Amino acid sequence: MATIINADTSNGLKLTSDTSGEIQLQSAGTTIATVDSTGLTMASGKLIASTGPAFSAYNAGTQAVSAATITKVVFNSENFDTNSNFDSTTNYRFTPTVAGYYQINVGIYYQGANNGFILLYKNGSVLSRLAGTQSGLAMLSGSALVNMNGTTDYLEMYAYDGGGQTIGSGSSSLMFFDGFLARAA
Amino acid sequence: MNLYEKIIALYPELADYDFAMGDITLQNDSDGRGDYIAKWEHPTLSKPTNKELT
């Protein structure tokens, strides 16, 4: 058995106590989760819903990248930005206000790459080089898991092309930058 | 003529230089200020002056 805490629809809180060292959390008599000495276990089909920051930004137009010049990609539109942490008007950067580890994804279409690649910048410096190609039309995409302090840390995407190139092609699916809190600090 | 082209005109020997991996970084922060030299650590060529780039 277990100590049961049940949010009953007729009587409100119902508490059944024992000495098993286990607690079952119930809603209307249905077990949602169990807590014991090993930790919290969700019942089959039940979820812990995360409310951490998530964003999805894009550029539905095109952008010129000068030859051999690392250029910040202008993500000036948003599909969503749950915590208002993405700046799509001035700096085109993600500054999460919750500390933790963020899964970051990016995709950029090159109309004809010449040693083109994508760079993830953290706080104004290169953090990682995500994807690259030697030549030709290319949809470059990459991802990273980044530790953010929830106050001053910010992320930006830069694009490079050895010969100069146009990125994007007039579709929101061809130049995107998104991410979410994968694990709290 | 953009910044890269001005640099190549000044230093033609850099035409085959790998700006992606080398000691020179040209950057544009999409803030309206245009291309600029973010890093210049070339072992023999000196960083161009603003006058040389105008």
Coordinates of N, CA and C in Angstrom, one line a residue:
Chain A
M1 N 0.8 -1.2 0.0 CA 0.0 0.0 0.0 C 0.9 1.3 0.0
A2 N 0.2 2.4 0.2 CA 0.9 3.6 0.2 C 0.1 4.7 0.9
T3 N 0.7 5.7 1.3 CA -0.1 6.9 1.7 C -0.7 7.5 0.5
I4 N -2.0 7.7 0.5 CA -2.6 8.2 -0.7 C -3.2 9.6 -0.5
I5 N -2.8 10.5 -1.4 CA -3.4 11.9 -1.4 C -4.2 12.0 -2.6
N6 N -5.5 12.1 -2.4 CA -6.5 12.1 -3.5 C -7.3 13.4 -3.6
A7 N -7.3 14.0 -4.7 CA -8.1 15.2 -4.9 C -9.5 14.6 -5.4
D8 N -10.4 14.4 -4.5 CA -11.6 13.8 -4.8 C -12.7 14.8 -5.3
T9 N -13.4 14.4 -6.3 CA -14.4 15.3 -6.9 C -15.6 15.6 -6.1
S10 N -15.8 14.7 -5.1 CA -17.0 14.9 -4.2 C -16.6 15.5 -2.9
N11 N -15.6 15.0 -2.3 CA -15.2 15.3 -0.9 C -14.0 16.2 -0.8
G12 N -13.4 16.6 -1.9 CA -12.2 17.4 -1.8 C -11.0 16.5 -1.4
L13 N -10.2 16.9 -0.5 CA -9.0 16.2 -0.2 C -9.3 14.9 0.6
K14 N -8.8 13.8 0.1 CA -9.0 12.5 0.9 C -7.6 12.0 1.1
L15 N -7.3 11.7 2.4 CA -6.0 11.3 2.8 C -6.0 9.9 3.5
T16 N -5.3 9.0 2.9 CA -5.2 7.6 3.5 C -3.7 7.4 3.9
S17 N -3.5 7.1 5.1 CA -2.1 7.1 5.6 C -1.7 5.7 5.9
D18 N -0.4 5.3 5.6 CA 0.2 4.1 6.1 C 1.7 4.3 6.4
T19 N 2.4 3.2 6.6 CA 3.8 3.4 7.0 C 4.7 2.8 5.9
S20 N 4.2 2.7 4.7 CA 5.0 2.1 3.6 C 6.2 3.0 3.1
G21 N 6.2 4.3 3.4 CA 7.2 5.2 2.9 C 7.0 5.6 1.5
E22 N 5.8 5.3 1.0 CA 5.4 5.6 -0.4 C 4.2 6.5 -0.4
I23 N 4.2 7.5 -1.3 CA 3.0 8.4 -1.5 C 2.5 8.2 -2.9
Q24 N 1.2 8.0 -3.0 CA 0.6 8.1 -4.3 C -0.2 9.4 -4.4
L25 N 0.0 10.1 -5.5 CA -0.8 11.3 -5.8 C -1.9 10.9 -6.7
Q26 N -3.2 11.2 -6.3 CA -4.3 10.7 -7.1 C -5.2 11.9 -7.5
S27 N -5.9 11.8 -8.6 CA -6.9 12.8 -9.0 C -8.1 12.0 -9.3
A28 N -9.2 12.3 -8.5 CA -10.5 11.5 -8.6 C -10.2 10.0 -8.5
G29 N -9.3 9.6 -7.7 CA -9.1 8.2 -7.5 C -8.1 7.5 -8.4
T30 N -7.7 8.3 -9.4 CA -6.7 7.7 -10.4 C -5.3 8.2 -10.0
T31 N -4.4 7.2 -9.9 CA -3.0 7.5 -9.6 C -2.3 8.3 -10.7
I32 N -1.8 9.4 -10.4 CA -1.0 10.2 -11.3 C 0.5 10.0 -11.2
A33 N 0.9 9.9 -9.9 CA 2.3 9.7 -9.7 C 2.6 9.1 -8.4
T34 N 3.8 8.5 -8.2 CA 4.1 7.9 -7.0 C 5.5 8.4 -6.6
V35 N 5.6 8.7 -5.3 CA 6.9 9.1 -4.7 C 7.3 8.1 -3.7
D36 N 8.6 7.6 -3.9 CA 9.2 6.7 -2.9 C 10.6 7.1 -2.7
S37 N 11.4 6.2 -2.1 CA 12.8 6.6 -1.8 C 13.6 6.7 -3.1
T38 N 13.2 6.2 -4.2 CA 13.9 6.3 -5.4 C 13.6 7.6 -6.2
G39 N 12.5 8.3 -5.9 CA 12.2 9.5 -6.5 C 10.7 9.5 -7.0
L40 N 10.4 10.3 -8.0 CA 9.1 10.5 -8.5 C 8.9 9.7 -9.7
T41 N 7.8 8.9 -9.8 CA 7.5 8.1 -11.0 C 6.1 8.4 -11.4
M42 N 6.0 8.9 -12.7 CA 4.7 9.2 -13.2 C 4.0 7.9 -13.6
A43 N 2.7 7.9 -13.4 CA 1.9 6.7 -13.9 C 1.9 6.6 -15.4
S44 N 1.6 5.5 -15.9 CA 1.7 5.3 -17.4 C 0.7 6.3 -18.1
G45 N 1.2 7.0 -19.0 CA 0.4 7.9 -19.8 C 0.2 9.3 -19.2
K46 N 0.8 9.5 -18.0 CA 0.8 10.8 -17.3 C 2.1 11.6 -17.6
L47 N 2.0 12.9 -17.7 CA 3.1 13.7 -18.0 C 3.4 14.7 -17.0
I48 N 4.7 15.1 -16.9 CA 5.1 16.3 -16.2 C 5.2 17.4 -17.3
A49 N 4.3 18.3 -17.3 CA 4.2 19.4 -18.3 C 5.2 20.5 -18.0
S50 N 6.2 20.7 -18.9 CA 7.2 21.8 -18.7 C 6.6 23.1 -19.1
T51 N 6.9 24.1 -18.3 CA 6.4 25.4 -18.7 C 7.6 26.4 -18.9
G52 N 8.8 25.8 -19.1 CA 10.0 26.6 -19.3 C 9.9 27.3 -20.6
P53 N 10.8 28.3 -20.8 CA 10.8 29.1 -22.1 C 11.0 28.3 -23.3
A54 N 10.2 28.6 -24.3 CA 10.4 28.0 -25.7 C 10.1 29.1 -26.7
F55 N 10.9 29.1 -27.8 CA 10.7 30.1 -28.8 C 10.9 29.5 -30.2
S56 N 10.3 30.1 -31.2 CA 10.5 29.7 -32.6 C 10.5 31.0 -33.4
A57 N 11.7 31.3 -33.9 CA 11.8 32.6 -34.7 C 12.2 32.2 -36.2
Y58 N 11.9 33.1 -37.1 CA 12.3 32.8 -38.5 C 12.4 34.1 -39.2
N59 N 12.9 34.0 -40.5 CA 12.9 35.1 -41.4 C 12.3 34.6 -42.7
A60 N 11.2 35.2 -43.1 CA 10.5 34.7 -44.3 C 11.0 35.4 -45.6
G61 N 12.1 36.2 -45.4 CA 12.6 36.8 -46.6 C 14.0 36.3 -47.0
T62 N 14.9 37.1 -47.4 CA 16.2 36.7 -47.7 C 17.2 37.7 -47.1
Q63 N 18.4 37.3 -47.0 CA 19.4 38.2 -46.5 C 20.8 38.0 -47.2
A64 N 21.4 39.1 -47.4 CA 22.7 39.0 -48.1 C 23.8 38.8 -47.1
V65 N 24.8 38.0 -47.4 CA 26.0 37.8 -46.6 C 27.2 38.1 -47.4
S66 N 27.9 39.1 -47.0 CA 29.1 39.5 -47.8 C 30.2 38.4 -47.8
A67 N 31.0 38.4 -48.8 CA 32.1 37.4 -48.9 C 32.9 37.4 -47.7
A68 N 33.2 36.2 -47.2 CA 34.1 35.9 -46.1 C 33.8 36.7 -44.8
T69 N 32.5 37.1 -44.6 CA 32.2 37.9 -43.5 C 31.1 37.2 -42.7
I70 N 31.4 37.0 -41.4 CA 30.5 36.3 -40.5 C 29.4 37.3 -40.2
T71 N 28.2 36.9 -40.6 CA 27.1 37.9 -40.5 C 25.9 37.4 -39.7
K72 N 25.5 38.2 -38.7 CA 24.3 37.8 -37.9 C 23.1 37.6 -38.7
V73 N 22.4 36.5 -38.5 CA 21.2 36.3 -39.2 C 20.0 37.0 -38.6
V74 N 19.2 37.7 -39.4 CA 18.1 38.5 -38.9 C 16.9 37.6 -38.8
F75 N 16.6 37.2 -37.6 CA 15.3 36.4 -37.3 C 14.3 37.5 -36.8
N76 N 13.5 38.0 -37.8 CA 12.7 39.1 -37.4 C 11.2 38.8 -37.3
S77 N 10.9 37.5 -37.2 CA 9.5 37.1 -37.0 C 9.4 35.9 -36.1
E78 N 8.3 35.7 -35.4 CA 8.2 34.7 -34.4 C 6.9 33.8 -34.7
N79 N 7.1 32.5 -34.6 CA 5.9 31.6 -34.5 C 5.4 31.7 -33.1
F80 N 6.3 31.6 -32.1 CA 5.9 31.7 -30.7 C 7.1 32.1 -29.9
D81 N 6.9 32.7 -28.7 CA 7.9 33.1 -27.8 C 7.3 33.1 -26.4
T82 N 7.2 31.9 -25.7 CA 6.4 31.8 -24.6 C 6.7 32.7 -23.4
N83 N 8.0 33.1 -23.3 CA 8.4 33.9 -22.2 C 8.9 35.2 -22.6
S84 N 8.6 35.6 -23.8 CA 9.1 36.9 -24.4 C 10.6 37.1 -24.2
N85 N 11.4 36.0 -24.5 CA 12.8 36.0 -24.3 C 13.6 36.2 -25.6
F86 N 12.9 36.2 -26.8 CA 13.5 36.4 -28.0 C 13.3 37.8 -28.6
D87 N 14.4 38.5 -28.9 CA 14.3 39.8 -29.5 C 14.3 39.7 -31.0
S88 N 13.1 39.9 -31.6 CA 13.0 39.8 -33.0 C 13.0 41.2 -33.7
T89 N 13.3 42.2 -33.0 CA 13.2 43.6 -33.6 C 14.6 44.3 -33.6
T90 N 15.4 44.0 -32.7 CA 16.7 44.8 -32.7 C 17.9 44.0 -32.7
N91 N 18.1 43.0 -31.8 CA 19.3 42.3 -31.7 C 19.2 40.8 -32.2
Y92 N 18.0 40.4 -32.4 CA 17.8 39.0 -33.0 C 18.5 38.0 -32.1
R93 N 18.2 38.0 -30.8 CA 18.9 37.1 -29.9 C 17.9 36.6 -28.9
F94 N 18.3 35.4 -28.3 CA 17.6 34.7 -27.3 C 18.3 34.9 -26.0
T95 N 17.6 35.5 -25.0 CA 18.1 35.8 -23.7 C 17.1 35.2 -22.7
P96 N 17.3 33.9 -22.4 CA 16.3 33.3 -21.5 C 16.4 33.8 -20.1
T97 N 15.2 33.9 -19.4 CA 15.2 34.5 -18.1 C 15.0 33.3 -17.0
V98 N 15.2 32.1 -17.5 CA 15.2 31.0 -16.6 C 16.5 30.2 -16.8
A99 N 17.3 30.0 -15.8 CA 18.5 29.3 -15.9 C 18.3 27.8 -16.2
G100 N 19.2 27.3 -17.0 CA 19.2 25.9 -17.4 C 19.8 25.5 -18.6
Y101 N 19.5 24.3 -19.1 CA 20.2 23.8 -20.3 C 19.2 23.8 -21.5
Y102 N 19.5 24.5 -22.5 CA 18.6 24.7 -23.6 C 19.0 24.0 -24.9
Q103 N 18.0 23.3 -25.4 CA 18.2 22.7 -26.7 C 17.9 23.7 -27.8
I104 N 18.9 24.0 -28.7 CA 18.8 25.0 -29.7 C 18.9 24.4 -31.1
N105 N 18.1 24.8 -32.0 CA 18.1 24.3 -33.4 C 18.1 25.4 -34.3
V106 N 18.7 25.2 -35.5 CA 18.7 26.3 -36.5 C 18.8 25.6 -37.9
G107 N 18.2 26.3 -38.8 CA 18.2 25.9 -40.2 C 18.3 27.1 -41.1
I108 N 19.3 27.1 -42.1 CA 19.4 28.2 -43.0 C 19.7 27.7 -44.4
Y109 N 18.9 28.2 -45.3 CA 19.0 27.8 -46.7 C 20.0 28.7 -47.4
Y110 N 21.0 28.1 -48.1 CA 22.0 28.9 -48.9 C 21.6 28.7 -50.3
Q111 N 21.5 29.8 -51.0 CA 21.2 29.8 -52.4 C 22.3 29.2 -53.3
G112 N 23.5 29.1 -52.8 CA 24.6 28.6 -53.5 C 25.9 28.7 -52.7
A113 N 26.1 27.9 -51.7 CA 27.1 28.0 -50.8 C 28.5 27.9 -51.4
N114 N 29.5 28.6 -50.8 CA 30.9 28.5 -51.2 C 31.6 28.4 -49.9
N115 N 31.8 27.2 -49.3 CA 32.4 27.1 -48.0 C 31.5 27.8 -47.0
G116 N 30.2 27.6 -47.1 CA 29.2 28.3 -46.1 C 29.1 27.5 -44.9
F117 N 28.8 28.1 -43.7 CA 28.5 27.4 -42.5 C 27.7 28.3 -41.6
I118 N 27.3 27.7 -40.5 CA 26.5 28.4 -39.5 C 27.3 28.4 -38.2
L119 N 27.2 29.5 -37.5 CA 27.9 29.7 -36.2 C 26.9 30.1 -35.1
L120 N 27.0 29.4 -34.0 CA 26.2 29.8 -32.8 C 27.1 30.6 -31.9
Y121 N 26.6 31.8 -31.6 CA 27.4 32.8 -30.8 C 26.7 32.8 -29.4
K122 N 27.5 32.8 -28.3 CA 27.0 33.0 -27.0 C 27.7 34.2 -26.4
N123 N 27.0 35.1 -26.0 CA 27.5 36.4 -25.4 C 28.5 37.1 -26.3
G124 N 28.3 37.0 -27.6 CA 29.1 37.8 -28.5 C 30.3 37.0 -29.0
S125 N 30.5 35.8 -28.6 CA 31.7 35.0 -29.1 C 31.2 33.6 -29.6
V126 N 32.0 33.1 -30.5 CA 31.7 31.8 -31.1 C 31.6 30.7 -30.0
L127 N 30.5 30.0 -30.0 CA 30.3 28.9 -29.1 C 30.5 27.6 -29.9
S128 N 29.9 27.5 -31.0 CA 30.1 26.3 -31.8 C 29.8 26.5 -33.3
R129 N 30.4 25.7 -34.1 CA 30.2 25.8 -35.6 C 29.2 24.6 -35.9
L130 N 28.0 24.9 -36.3 CA 27.0 23.9 -36.3 C 26.9 23.1 -37.6
A131 N 27.1 23.7 -38.7 CA 27.0 23.0 -40.0 C 27.7 23.7 -41.1
G132 N 28.1 23.0 -42.1 CA 28.8 23.6 -43.2 C 28.7 22.9 -44.5
T133 N 29.1 23.5 -45.6 CA 29.1 22.8 -46.9 C 30.1 23.5 -47.7
Q134 N 30.6 22.8 -48.7 CA 31.6 23.3 -49.6 C 31.1 24.1 -50.8
S135 N 30.0 23.6 -51.4 CA 29.5 24.3 -52.5 C 28.0 23.9 -52.8
G136 N 27.4 24.7 -53.6 CA 26.0 24.4 -54.1 C 24.9 24.8 -53.2
L137 N 23.7 24.6 -53.7 CA 22.5 24.9 -52.9 C 22.5 24.0 -51.7
A138 N 22.1 24.5 -50.5 CA 22.2 23.7 -49.3 C 21.2 24.2 -48.3
M139 N 20.6 23.3 -47.6 CA 19.8 23.6 -46.4 C 20.7 23.2 -45.2
L140 N 21.4 24.1 -44.5 CA 22.2 23.7 -43.4 C 21.4 23.7 -42.2
S141 N 21.5 22.7 -41.3 CA 20.8 22.7 -40.1 C 21.8 22.2 -39.0
G142 N 21.5 22.6 -37.8 CA 22.3 22.1 -36.7 C 21.6 22.3 -35.4
S143 N 22.2 21.7 -34.3 CA 21.6 21.9 -33.0 C 22.7 21.9 -31.9
A144 N 22.4 22.3 -30.7 CA 23.3 22.4 -29.6 C 22.6 22.4 -28.3
L145 N 23.2 21.9 -27.3 CA 22.7 22.0 -25.9 C 23.5 23.0 -25.2
V146 N 22.9 24.1 -24.7 CA 23.7 25.2 -24.2 C 23.2 25.5 -22.8
N147 N 24.2 25.7 -21.9 CA 23.9 26.1 -20.5 C 23.8 27.6 -20.4
M148 N 22.6 28.1 -20.0 CA 22.4 29.5 -19.9 C 22.1 29.9 -18.4
N149 N 22.6 31.1 -18.1 CA 22.5 31.5 -16.6 C 21.1 32.1 -16.3
G150 N 20.3 32.4 -17.3 CA 18.9 32.9 -17.0 C 18.9 34.4 -16.7
T151 N 20.0 35.1 -16.8 CA 20.0 36.5 -16.6 C 20.7 37.3 -17.8
T152 N 22.0 37.1 -17.9 CA 22.7 37.9 -18.9 C 23.1 37.1 -20.2
D153 N 23.1 35.8 -20.1 CA 23.6 35.0 -21.3 C 22.6 35.1 -22.4
Y154 N 23.2 35.3 -23.6 CA 22.3 35.3 -24.8 C 22.9 34.6 -26.0
L155 N 22.1 34.2 -26.9 CA 22.5 33.4 -28.1 C 22.1 34.1 -29.4
E156 N 23.0 34.0 -30.4 CA 22.7 34.6 -31.7 C 23.2 33.6 -32.7
M157 N 22.7 33.7 -33.9 CA 23.1 32.9 -35.0 C 23.8 33.7 -36.1
Y158 N 25.0 33.2 -36.6 CA 25.7 33.9 -37.6 C 25.9 33.0 -38.8
A159 N 25.9 33.6 -40.0 CA 26.2 32.8 -41.2 C 27.4 33.3 -41.9
Y160 N 28.1 32.4 -42.5 CA 29.3 32.7 -43.2 C 29.3 32.1 -44.6
D161 N 29.9 32.8 -45.6 CA 30.0 32.2 -46.9 C 31.3 32.7 -47.5
G162 N 32.1 31.9 -48.0 CA 33.4 32.3 -48.5 C 33.3 33.2 -49.7
G163 N 32.3 33.0 -50.5 CA 32.2 33.8 -51.7 C 31.2 34.9 -51.7
G164 N 30.4 35.0 -50.6 CA 29.3 35.9 -50.5 C 28.1 35.2 -51.1
Q165 N 26.9 35.4 -50.4 CA 25.8 34.6 -50.8 C 24.5 35.2 -50.2
T166 N 23.4 34.8 -50.8 CA 22.1 35.1 -50.3 C 21.6 33.9 -49.5
I167 N 21.1 34.2 -48.3 CA 20.5 33.1 -47.5 C 19.0 33.3 -47.4
G168 N 18.3 32.2 -47.2 CA 16.8 32.3 -47.2 C 16.3 32.3 -48.6
S169 N 15.0 32.1 -48.7 CA 14.4 32.1 -50.1 C 12.9 32.5 -50.1
G170 N 12.5 33.3 -49.1 CA 11.2 33.8 -49.0 C 10.2 32.8 -48.3
S171 N 10.7 31.9 -47.5 CA 9.8 31.0 -46.8 C 10.2 30.9 -45.3
S172 N 9.3 30.9 -44.4 CA 9.6 30.8 -43.0 C 10.3 29.4 -42.7
S173 N 10.1 28.4 -43.6 CA 10.7 27.1 -43.3 C 12.2 27.1 -43.7
L174 N 12.7 28.1 -44.3 CA 14.1 28.1 -44.9 C 15.1 28.9 -44.1
M175 N 14.6 29.5 -43.0 CA 15.6 30.3 -42.1 C 14.9 30.4 -40.8
F176 N 15.3 29.4 -39.9 CA 14.6 29.4 -38.6 C 15.6 29.2 -37.5
F177 N 15.2 29.6 -36.3 CA 16.0 29.5 -35.1 C 15.0 29.2 -33.9
D178 N 15.1 28.1 -33.3 CA 14.2 27.8 -32.2 C 14.9 27.0 -31.1
G179 N 14.2 27.0 -29.9 CA 14.8 26.3 -28.8 C 13.9 26.2 -27.6
F180 N 14.3 25.5 -26.6 CA 13.4 25.3 -25.4 C 14.3 24.9 -24.2
L181 N 13.7 25.1 -23.1 CA 14.4 24.6 -21.8 C 14.3 23.1 -21.7
A182 N 15.4 22.4 -21.8 CA 15.4 21.0 -21.7 C 15.6 20.5 -20.3
R183 N 16.3 21.3 -19.5 CA 16.5 20.9 -18.1 C 16.8 22.1 -17.3
A184 N 16.2 22.3 -16.2 CA 16.4 23.4 -15.3 C 17.8 23.3 -14.7
A185 N 18.4 24.4 -14.3 CA 19.8 24.4 -13.8 C 19.8 23.7 -12.4
Chain B
M1 N 32.2 48.5 -53.4 CA 33.2 47.5 -52.9 C 33.0 47.3 -51.4
N2 N 32.8 46.0 -51.1 CA 32.6 45.7 -49.7 C 34.0 45.5 -48.9
L3 N 33.9 45.3 -47.7 CA 35.2 45.3 -46.9 C 36.1 44.2 -47.3
Y4 N 35.6 43.0 -47.6 CA 36.4 41.9 -48.1 C 37.1 42.3 -49.4
E5 N 36.4 42.9 -50.3 CA 37.0 43.3 -51.6 C 38.1 44.4 -51.4
K6 N 37.8 45.3 -50.4 CA 38.9 46.3 -50.2 C 40.1 45.7 -49.6
I7 N 39.9 44.7 -48.7 CA 41.1 44.0 -48.1 C 41.9 43.2 -49.2
I8 N 41.2 42.6 -50.1 CA 41.8 41.8 -51.1 C 42.6 42.8 -52.1
A9 N 42.0 44.0 -52.3 CA 42.6 44.9 -53.2 C 43.9 45.5 -52.5
L10 N 43.9 45.6 -51.2 CA 45.1 46.0 -50.5 C 46.1 44.9 -50.3
Y11 N 45.6 43.7 -50.1 CA 46.5 42.6 -49.9 C 46.1 41.5 -50.8
P12 N 46.5 41.5 -52.1 CA 46.0 40.5 -53.0 C 46.4 39.1 -52.6
E13 N 47.5 39.0 -51.8 CA 47.9 37.6 -51.4 C 46.9 37.0 -50.5
L14 N 45.9 37.7 -50.0 CA 44.9 37.1 -49.1 C 43.7 36.5 -49.9
A15 N 43.8 36.6 -51.2 CA 42.7 36.1 -52.1 C 42.5 34.6 -51.8
D16 N 43.5 33.9 -51.5 CA 43.3 32.4 -51.2 C 43.3 32.1 -49.7
Y17 N 43.3 33.2 -49.0 CA 43.3 33.0 -47.5 C 42.0 32.4 -47.0
D18 N 42.0 31.6 -46.0 CA 40.8 31.0 -45.5 C 40.3 31.9 -44.3
F19 N 39.4 32.8 -44.6 CA 38.9 33.7 -43.6 C 38.0 32.9 -42.6
A20 N 37.6 31.7 -42.9 CA 36.7 31.0 -42.0 C 37.5 30.4 -40.8
M21 N 38.8 30.1 -41.1 CA 39.5 29.4 -40.0 C 40.8 30.1 -39.6
G22 N 41.0 31.3 -40.2 CA 42.3 31.9 -40.1 C 42.4 32.9 -38.9
D23 N 43.3 33.8 -39.0 CA 43.6 34.8 -38.0 C 42.9 36.1 -38.3
I24 N 42.1 36.1 -39.3 CA 41.4 37.3 -39.6 C 39.9 37.0 -39.6
T25 N 39.1 37.8 -38.9 CA 37.7 37.6 -38.9 C 37.0 38.9 -39.3
L26 N 36.2 38.8 -40.4 CA 35.3 39.9 -40.8 C 33.9 39.6 -40.3
Q27 N 33.3 40.6 -39.8 CA 32.0 40.4 -39.1 C 31.0 41.5 -39.5
N28 N 29.7 41.1 -39.4 CA 28.6 42.1 -39.6 C 27.5 41.7 -38.6
D29 N 27.2 42.6 -37.7 CA 26.2 42.3 -36.6 C 24.8 42.6 -37.0
S30 N 24.6 42.9 -38.3 CA 23.2 43.3 -38.7 C 22.6 44.4 -37.9
D31 N 23.4 45.3 -37.5 CA 22.9 46.4 -36.7 C 23.0 47.8 -37.5
G32 N 23.2 47.7 -38.8 CA 23.3 48.9 -39.6 C 24.7 49.5 -39.7
R33 N 25.6 49.0 -38.9 CA 27.0 49.5 -39.0 C 27.8 48.9 -40.1
G34 N 27.4 47.8 -40.7 CA 28.1 47.2 -41.8 C 29.2 46.3 -41.4
D35 N 30.0 45.9 -42.4 CA 31.1 44.9 -42.1 C 32.2 45.6 -41.4
Y36 N 32.9 44.9 -40.5 CA 34.0 45.4 -39.8 C 35.0 44.3 -39.5
I37 N 36.2 44.7 -39.1 CA 37.3 43.7 -38.8 C 37.1 43.3 -37.3
A38 N 36.7 42.1 -37.0 CA 36.5 41.7 -35.6 C 37.8 41.2 -35.0
K39 N 38.6 40.6 -35.9 CA 39.9 40.1 -35.4 C 40.9 40.2 -36.5
W40 N 42.1 40.7 -36.2 CA 43.2 40.7 -37.2 C 44.5 40.3 -36.4
E41 N 44.8 39.0 -36.6 CA 46.0 38.5 -36.0 C 46.9 37.8 -37.0
H42 N 46.9 38.4 -38.2 CA 47.8 37.8 -39.2 C 49.2 37.9 -38.9
P43 N 50.0 36.9 -39.1 CA 51.4 36.9 -38.6 C 52.3 37.9 -39.3
T44 N 52.0 38.3 -40.5 CA 52.9 39.2 -41.2 C 52.3 40.5 -41.8
L45 N 51.0 40.4 -42.1 CA 50.3 41.6 -42.6 C 49.7 42.4 -41.5
S46 N 49.9 43.7 -41.6 CA 49.4 44.6 -40.6 C 47.9 44.9 -40.8
K47 N 47.2 45.1 -39.8 CA 45.7 45.5 -39.9 C 45.6 46.8 -40.7
P48 N 44.7 46.7 -41.7 CA 44.5 48.0 -42.5 C 44.0 49.1 -41.7
T49 N 44.4 50.3 -42.0 CA 43.9 51.5 -41.3 C 42.5 51.9 -41.9
N50 N 41.8 52.7 -41.2 CA 40.5 53.1 -41.7 C 40.7 53.9 -43.0
K51 N 41.9 54.7 -43.1 CA 42.2 55.4 -44.3 C 42.4 54.5 -45.5
E52 N 43.1 53.4 -45.2 CA 43.4 52.5 -46.3 C 42.1 51.8 -46.8
L53 N 41.1 51.7 -45.9 CA 39.9 51.0 -46.3 C 38.8 52.0 -46.9
T54 N 39.1 53.2 -46.9 CA 38.0 54.2 -47.4 C 38.3 54.4 -48.9

